[in-house]
Amino acid sequence: MSKKIIALCACPMGLAHTFMAAEAIRKAAIEMGYEVKVETQGADGIKNELTAADIRDAEIIIHAVAVTPLGMERFEGCEVYEVGLQEVIKNPKGIIKEIEEDLAQ
Amino acid sequence: MSEVFTRKHIKLNLDLKDKDAYLRYIAKLSIELGIGKDEQGVYEGLVNREKEFATNLGDGIAIPHTKSDYIIKPAIIVLKPKKEVSWGDDAEEGIRIIISILSLNEQGGNTHIELLASLARKLVDEEFKKTIVNSLDEEELFLMIEQALHS
């Protein structure tokens, strides 16, 4: 089974950056050989919600948020990498690589 | 239901002074197209959103957006400036296409958000971005963006 990345994306209006970040992470993760699931908290509410099992099984947990998202208690006790929305939209692979390097230490 | 995006929502060859002038132009256009109901309100919504963090995506694309009670019909407006526009952040390249997203302030019945989300997801696609940044053809821009809204 391939390793899994999960992410949560949320931005002020929930119209654009949330979905751009979600897609950027999804594409990069797949190209890098990961299984991936991304929850969006946009103007259409919570989509693709991360479950306890998703969080338990994830190798890497990313929060790309510019607002405080709902359901933060799900991540208590987990190692969460917080990244900027703009950064992850521009350079998703670079950010995942940095996280990989950090985990390898 | 009225269309989120039509050929009338595309304006090419614009020659306005600066970023602020483009935001004002979007607000004015929103009234003319029956998208907004208060020009100043729409303008301020766009300006306030830019203050959170500028909507420059890099690669020559900016996506000024607002969600408010001043919007009565969700819509996409696409502007092509004649020359590059500085978007007021530290990005080196100027803006060559402005895609403005205007949305209602409502909860529930959010089918239009799905359209906007589809477009947003497409905005991380390098080929798509390159085409719309370079295109000066109204029909091509219309078809590309229309397709992205429904992808």
mmCIF file of C-alpha atoms in Angstrom:
data_model
loop_
_atom_site.group_PDB
_atom_site.id
_atom_site.type_symbol
_atom_site.label_atom_id
_atom_site.label_comp_id
_atom_site.label_asym_id
_atom_site.label_seq_id
_atom_site.Cartn_x
_atom_site.Cartn_y
_atom_site.Cartn_z
ATOM 1 C CA MET A 1 0.000 0.000 0.000
ATOM 2 C CA SER A 2 1.285 3.434 -0.880
ATOM 3 C CA LYS A 3 1.907 6.046 1.732
ATOM 4 C CA LYS A 4 -0.845 8.519 2.345
ATOM 5 C CA ILE A 5 -0.974 12.290 2.448
ATOM 6 C CA ILE A 6 -4.016 14.037 3.824
ATOM 7 C CA ALA A 7 -4.648 17.744 3.766
ATOM 8 C CA LEU A 8 -7.162 20.300 4.880
ATOM 9 C CA CYS A 9 -7.616 23.524 2.920
ATOM 10 C CA ALA A 10 -9.535 26.658 3.904
ATOM 11 C CA CYS A 11 -9.311 30.337 2.922
ATOM 12 C CA PRO A 12 -11.132 33.577 3.819
ATOM 13 C CA MET A 13 -13.866 33.520 1.140
ATOM 14 C CA GLY A 14 -13.742 29.841 0.348
ATOM 15 C CA LEU A 15 -14.009 30.564 -3.359
ATOM 16 C CA ALA A 16 -10.607 30.181 -4.889
ATOM 17 C CA HIS A 17 -7.482 29.483 -2.849
ATOM 18 C CA THR A 18 -9.092 26.589 -0.970
ATOM 19 C CA PHE A 19 -9.723 24.725 -4.215
ATOM 20 C CA MET A 20 -6.482 25.718 -5.893
ATOM 21 C CA ALA A 21 -4.481 24.491 -2.924
ATOM 22 C CA ALA A 22 -6.497 21.268 -2.772
ATOM 23 C CA GLU A 23 -5.881 20.561 -6.433
ATOM 24 C CA ALA A 24 -2.203 21.484 -6.237
ATOM 25 C CA ILE A 25 -1.661 19.113 -3.311
ATOM 26 C CA ARG A 26 -3.717 16.351 -4.902
ATOM 27 C CA LYS A 27 -1.816 16.473 -8.185
ATOM 28 C CA ALA A 28 1.615 16.711 -6.604
ATOM 29 C CA ALA A 29 0.922 13.884 -4.154
ATOM 30 C CA ILE A 30 -0.252 11.559 -6.930
ATOM 31 C CA GLU A 31 2.753 12.375 -9.090
ATOM 32 C CA MET A 32 4.994 11.635 -6.123
ATOM 33 C CA GLY A 33 3.386 8.232 -5.632
ATOM 34 C CA TYR A 34 1.185 8.933 -2.661
ATOM 35 C CA GLU A 35 -2.378 8.060 -1.932
ATOM 36 C CA VAL A 36 -4.086 11.357 -1.173
ATOM 37 C CA LYS A 37 -7.252 12.790 0.322
ATOM 38 C CA VAL A 38 -7.926 16.497 0.665
ATOM 39 C CA GLU A 39 -10.728 18.045 2.670
ATOM 40 C CA THR A 40 -11.936 21.478 1.575
ATOM 41 C CA GLN A 41 -13.743 23.890 3.831
ATOM 42 C CA GLY A 42 -14.928 26.346 1.206
ATOM 43 C CA ALA A 43 -18.049 28.386 0.582
ATOM 44 C CA ASP A 44 -19.822 25.112 -0.217
ATOM 45 C CA GLY A 45 -19.147 23.760 3.260
ATOM 46 C CA ILE A 46 -17.005 20.785 4.225
ATOM 47 C CA LYS A 47 -16.288 18.505 1.292
ATOM 48 C CA ASN A 48 -14.398 15.231 1.294
ATOM 49 C CA GLU A 49 -14.251 15.245 5.088
ATOM 50 C CA LEU A 50 -11.250 13.570 6.707
ATOM 51 C CA THR A 51 -12.245 10.726 8.989
ATOM 52 C CA ALA A 52 -10.485 9.417 12.089
ATOM 53 C CA ALA A 53 -9.192 6.525 9.960
ATOM 54 C CA ASP A 54 -7.811 8.918 7.324
ATOM 55 C CA ILE A 55 -5.981 10.829 10.023
ATOM 56 C CA ARG A 56 -4.716 7.663 11.711
ATOM 57 C CA ASP A 57 -3.368 6.174 8.483
ATOM 58 C CA ALA A 58 -1.740 9.316 7.123
ATOM 59 C CA GLU A 59 2.002 9.561 6.782
ATOM 60 C CA ILE A 60 1.816 13.293 6.210
ATOM 61 C CA ILE A 61 -0.841 15.727 7.428
ATOM 62 C CA ILE A 62 -0.926 19.170 5.831
ATOM 63 C CA HIS A 63 -3.001 22.162 6.830
ATOM 64 C CA ALA A 64 -3.111 24.825 4.125
ATOM 65 C CA VAL A 65 -5.328 27.351 5.818
ATOM 66 C CA ALA A 66 -5.683 31.111 6.158
ATOM 67 C CA VAL A 67 -8.581 30.891 8.611
ATOM 68 C CA THR A 68 -9.210 28.625 11.603
ATOM 69 C CA PRO A 69 -10.874 25.546 10.149
ATOM 70 C CA LEU A 70 -13.667 23.514 11.706
ATOM 71 C CA GLY A 71 -12.966 20.207 13.394
ATOM 72 C CA MET A 72 -9.438 20.972 14.593
ATOM 73 C CA GLU A 73 -9.932 18.571 17.521
ATOM 74 C CA ARG A 74 -9.578 15.705 15.048
ATOM 75 C CA PHE A 75 -5.889 16.489 14.752
ATOM 76 C CA GLU A 76 -5.059 16.623 18.439
ATOM 77 C CA GLY A 77 -1.852 14.761 19.155
ATOM 78 C CA CYS A 78 -0.983 14.505 15.439
ATOM 79 C CA GLU A 79 1.998 15.997 13.748
ATOM 80 C CA VAL A 80 0.506 18.608 11.418
ATOM 81 C CA TYR A 81 2.475 20.604 8.879
ATOM 82 C CA GLU A 82 1.021 24.059 8.454
ATOM 83 C CA VAL A 83 1.781 25.599 5.096
ATOM 84 C CA GLY A 84 0.801 28.829 3.377
ATOM 85 C CA LEU A 85 -1.914 28.629 0.742
ATOM 86 C CA GLN A 86 0.044 30.660 -1.784
ATOM 87 C CA GLU A 87 3.238 28.691 -1.172
ATOM 88 C CA VAL A 88 1.556 25.351 -1.645
ATOM 89 C CA ILE A 89 -0.304 26.519 -4.746
ATOM 90 C CA LYS A 90 2.973 27.673 -6.296
ATOM 91 C CA ASN A 91 5.230 24.847 -5.182
ATOM 92 C CA PRO A 92 3.332 21.813 -3.878
ATOM 93 C CA LYS A 93 6.053 19.281 -4.671
ATOM 94 C CA GLY A 94 8.737 21.385 -3.025
ATOM 95 C CA ILE A 95 6.659 21.597 0.127
ATOM 96 C CA ILE A 96 5.974 17.863 0.207
ATOM 97 C CA LYS A 97 9.691 17.208 -0.298
ATOM 98 C CA GLU A 98 10.564 19.496 2.592
ATOM 99 C CA ILE A 99 8.123 17.608 4.791
ATOM 100 C CA GLU A 100 9.608 14.283 3.680
ATOM 101 C CA GLU A 101 13.077 15.526 4.576
ATOM 102 C CA ASP A 102 11.859 16.740 7.921
ATOM 103 C CA LEU A 103 10.251 13.365 8.670
ATOM 104 C CA ALA A 104 13.374 11.491 7.621
ATOM 105 C CA GLN A 105 15.450 13.221 10.263
ATOM 106 C CA MET B 1 -30.915 30.473 -14.047
ATOM 107 C CA SER B 2 -28.796 33.284 -15.397
ATOM 108 C CA GLU B 3 -25.390 32.436 -16.688
ATOM 109 C CA VAL B 4 -22.339 32.691 -14.472
ATOM 110 C CA PHE B 5 -20.147 33.399 -17.464
ATOM 111 C CA THR B 6 -20.983 34.711 -20.936
ATOM 112 C CA ARG B 7 -19.058 36.384 -23.745
ATOM 113 C CA LYS B 8 -20.230 39.735 -22.373
ATOM 114 C CA HIS B 9 -18.209 39.028 -19.243
ATOM 115 C CA ILE B 10 -14.954 39.227 -21.204
ATOM 116 C CA LYS B 11 -13.283 42.574 -21.887
ATOM 117 C CA LEU B 12 -10.130 42.698 -23.976
ATOM 118 C CA ASN B 13 -7.582 45.395 -24.712
ATOM 119 C CA LEU B 14 -8.130 47.414 -21.554
ATOM 120 C CA ASP B 15 -5.830 50.280 -20.808
ATOM 121 C CA LEU B 16 -6.476 51.400 -17.234
ATOM 122 C CA LYS B 17 -4.117 53.193 -14.908
ATOM 123 C CA ASP B 18 -3.433 50.655 -12.168
ATOM 124 C CA LYS B 19 -4.739 47.816 -10.014
ATOM 125 C CA ASP B 20 -7.204 50.078 -8.234
ATOM 126 C CA ALA B 21 -8.634 51.242 -11.554
ATOM 127 C CA TYR B 22 -9.171 47.614 -12.570
ATOM 128 C CA LEU B 23 -10.965 46.822 -9.303
ATOM 129 C CA ARG B 24 -13.202 49.867 -9.857
ATOM 130 C CA TYR B 25 -13.822 48.749 -13.411
ATOM 131 C CA ILE B 26 -14.912 45.293 -12.229
ATOM 132 C CA ALA B 27 -17.346 46.930 -9.788
ATOM 133 C CA LYS B 28 -18.752 49.176 -12.529
ATOM 134 C CA LEU B 29 -19.076 46.266 -14.923
ATOM 135 C CA SER B 30 -20.832 44.195 -12.252
ATOM 136 C CA ILE B 31 -23.624 46.794 -12.154
ATOM 137 C CA GLU B 32 -23.871 47.019 -15.956
ATOM 138 C CA LEU B 33 -24.128 43.236 -16.237
ATOM 139 C CA GLY B 34 -26.686 42.904 -13.447
ATOM 140 C CA ILE B 35 -24.245 41.012 -11.221
ATOM 141 C CA GLY B 36 -23.916 43.574 -8.446
ATOM 142 C CA LYS B 37 -26.369 46.064 -6.958
ATOM 143 C CA ASP B 38 -24.011 48.571 -5.336
ATOM 144 C CA GLU B 39 -20.878 49.625 -7.186
ATOM 145 C CA GLN B 40 -19.100 51.020 -4.138
ATOM 146 C CA GLY B 41 -20.003 47.948 -2.079
ATOM 147 C CA VAL B 42 -18.618 45.567 -4.696
ATOM 148 C CA TYR B 43 -15.472 47.685 -5.059
ATOM 149 C CA GLU B 44 -14.860 47.759 -1.308
ATOM 150 C CA GLY B 45 -15.410 44.014 -1.089
ATOM 151 C CA LEU B 46 -12.701 43.447 -3.695
ATOM 152 C CA VAL B 47 -10.320 45.912 -2.006
ATOM 153 C CA ASN B 48 -10.833 44.399 1.442
ATOM 154 C CA ARG B 49 -10.160 40.919 0.137
ATOM 155 C CA GLU B 50 -6.901 42.127 -1.446
ATOM 156 C CA LYS B 51 -5.865 43.446 1.969
ATOM 157 C CA GLU B 52 -5.952 39.920 3.440
ATOM 158 C CA PHE B 53 -3.429 38.792 0.875
ATOM 159 C CA ALA B 54 -3.087 39.919 -2.722
ATOM 160 C CA THR B 55 -4.802 37.660 -5.239
ATOM 161 C CA ASN B 56 -1.818 37.471 -7.556
ATOM 162 C CA LEU B 57 -1.389 33.798 -8.466
ATOM 163 C CA GLY B 58 1.891 34.314 -10.260
ATOM 164 C CA ASP B 59 2.346 33.525 -13.953
ATOM 165 C CA GLY B 60 0.571 36.780 -14.857
ATOM 166 C CA ILE B 61 -2.805 35.878 -13.345
ATOM 167 C CA ALA B 62 -4.782 37.705 -10.677
ATOM 168 C CA ILE B 63 -8.097 36.591 -9.236
ATOM 169 C CA PRO B 64 -9.698 39.471 -7.320
ATOM 170 C CA HIS B 65 -12.823 38.147 -5.660
ATOM 171 C CA THR B 66 -15.557 39.015 -3.232
ATOM 172 C CA LYS B 67 -18.535 37.367 -1.605
ATOM 173 C CA SER B 68 -21.149 39.739 -0.306
ATOM 174 C CA ASP B 69 -24.748 40.921 -0.150
ATOM 175 C CA TYR B 70 -23.866 43.452 -2.844
ATOM 176 C CA ILE B 71 -23.686 40.630 -5.363
ATOM 177 C CA ILE B 72 -27.044 39.500 -6.667
ATOM 178 C CA LYS B 73 -25.911 37.020 -9.318
ATOM 179 C CA PRO B 74 -22.768 34.873 -9.085
ATOM 180 C CA ALA B 75 -20.403 35.540 -11.956
ATOM 181 C CA ILE B 76 -16.953 35.403 -13.459
ATOM 182 C CA ILE B 77 -15.547 38.495 -15.191
ATOM 183 C CA VAL B 78 -12.421 38.217 -17.325
ATOM 184 C CA LEU B 79 -10.300 41.250 -18.176
ATOM 185 C CA LYS B 80 -7.255 41.421 -20.419
ATOM 186 C CA PRO B 81 -5.115 44.503 -19.856
ATOM 187 C CA LYS B 82 -3.213 45.813 -22.869
ATOM 188 C CA LYS B 83 -0.046 46.087 -20.809
ATOM 189 C CA GLU B 84 1.023 44.324 -17.631
ATOM 190 C CA VAL B 85 -0.505 45.570 -14.387
ATOM 191 C CA SER B 86 1.370 45.591 -11.111
ATOM 192 C CA TRP B 87 -0.735 43.854 -8.476
ATOM 193 C CA GLY B 88 0.760 45.655 -5.521
ATOM 194 C CA ASP B 89 2.726 42.821 -4.001
ATOM 195 C CA ASP B 90 6.304 41.683 -4.343
ATOM 196 C CA ALA B 91 5.642 39.514 -7.404
ATOM 197 C CA GLU B 92 8.045 40.353 -10.189
ATOM 198 C CA GLU B 93 5.775 39.753 -13.132
ATOM 199 C CA GLY B 94 2.859 41.987 -13.935
ATOM 200 C CA ILE B 95 -0.671 40.750 -14.446
ATOM 201 C CA ARG B 96 -1.813 39.838 -17.960
ATOM 202 C CA ILE B 97 -5.208 38.368 -17.177
ATOM 203 C CA ILE B 98 -7.653 39.234 -14.414
ATOM 204 C CA ILE B 99 -10.259 36.664 -13.517
ATOM 205 C CA SER B 100 -12.705 38.138 -11.050
ATOM 206 C CA ILE B 101 -14.954 35.854 -9.044
ATOM 207 C CA LEU B 102 -18.107 37.428 -7.643
ATOM 208 C CA SER B 103 -20.261 35.417 -5.315
ATOM 209 C CA LEU B 104 -23.355 35.729 -3.179
ATOM 210 C CA ASN B 105 -23.242 35.719 0.557
ATOM 211 C CA GLU B 106 -25.627 32.835 1.002
ATOM 212 C CA GLN B 107 -25.487 29.498 2.698
ATOM 213 C CA GLY B 108 -27.008 26.456 1.080
ATOM 214 C CA GLY B 109 -28.115 26.173 -2.549
ATOM 215 C CA ASN B 110 -24.504 26.566 -3.492
ATOM 216 C CA THR B 111 -24.462 25.046 -6.935
ATOM 217 C CA HIS B 112 -22.565 28.046 -8.274
ATOM 218 C CA ILE B 113 -19.756 27.408 -5.811
ATOM 219 C CA GLU B 114 -19.128 24.097 -7.536
ATOM 220 C CA LEU B 115 -18.606 25.957 -10.813
ATOM 221 C CA LEU B 116 -16.237 28.409 -9.186
ATOM 222 C CA ALA B 117 -14.401 25.571 -7.467
ATOM 223 C CA SER B 118 -13.938 23.786 -10.805
ATOM 224 C CA LEU B 119 -12.405 26.909 -12.286
ATOM 225 C CA ALA B 120 -10.157 27.397 -9.241
ATOM 226 C CA ARG B 121 -8.929 23.809 -9.529
ATOM 227 C CA LYS B 122 -8.101 24.426 -13.179
ATOM 228 C CA LEU B 123 -5.983 27.433 -12.204
ATOM 229 C CA VAL B 124 -3.179 25.173 -11.032
ATOM 230 C CA ASP B 125 -2.944 23.567 -14.478
ATOM 231 C CA GLU B 126 0.148 24.970 -16.221
ATOM 232 C CA GLU B 127 -1.131 24.436 -19.764
ATOM 233 C CA PHE B 128 -4.474 26.042 -18.995
ATOM 234 C CA LYS B 129 -2.792 29.017 -17.372
ATOM 235 C CA LYS B 130 -0.377 29.505 -20.241
ATOM 236 C CA THR B 131 -3.184 29.482 -22.797
ATOM 237 C CA ILE B 132 -5.419 31.981 -21.046
ATOM 238 C CA VAL B 133 -2.538 34.327 -20.182
ATOM 239 C CA ASN B 134 -1.375 34.438 -23.791
ATOM 240 C CA SER B 135 -4.735 34.391 -25.530
ATOM 241 C CA LEU B 136 -6.104 37.579 -27.045
ATOM 242 C CA ASP B 137 -8.990 35.808 -28.669
ATOM 243 C CA GLU B 138 -12.373 36.292 -27.061
ATOM 244 C CA GLU B 139 -13.800 33.051 -28.372
ATOM 245 C CA GLU B 140 -10.835 30.989 -27.173
ATOM 246 C CA LEU B 141 -10.939 32.602 -23.737
ATOM 247 C CA PHE B 142 -14.662 32.041 -23.519
ATOM 248 C CA LEU B 143 -14.433 28.376 -24.434
ATOM 249 C CA MET B 144 -11.444 27.674 -22.174
ATOM 250 C CA ILE B 145 -13.016 29.261 -19.134
ATOM 251 C CA GLU B 146 -16.498 27.964 -19.817
ATOM 252 C CA GLN B 147 -15.044 24.472 -20.072
ATOM 253 C CA ALA B 148 -13.081 24.947 -16.842
ATOM 254 C CA LEU B 149 -16.264 25.949 -15.001
ATOM 255 C CA HIS B 150 -17.857 22.686 -16.024
ATOM 256 C CA SER B 151 -14.865 20.383 -15.685
#
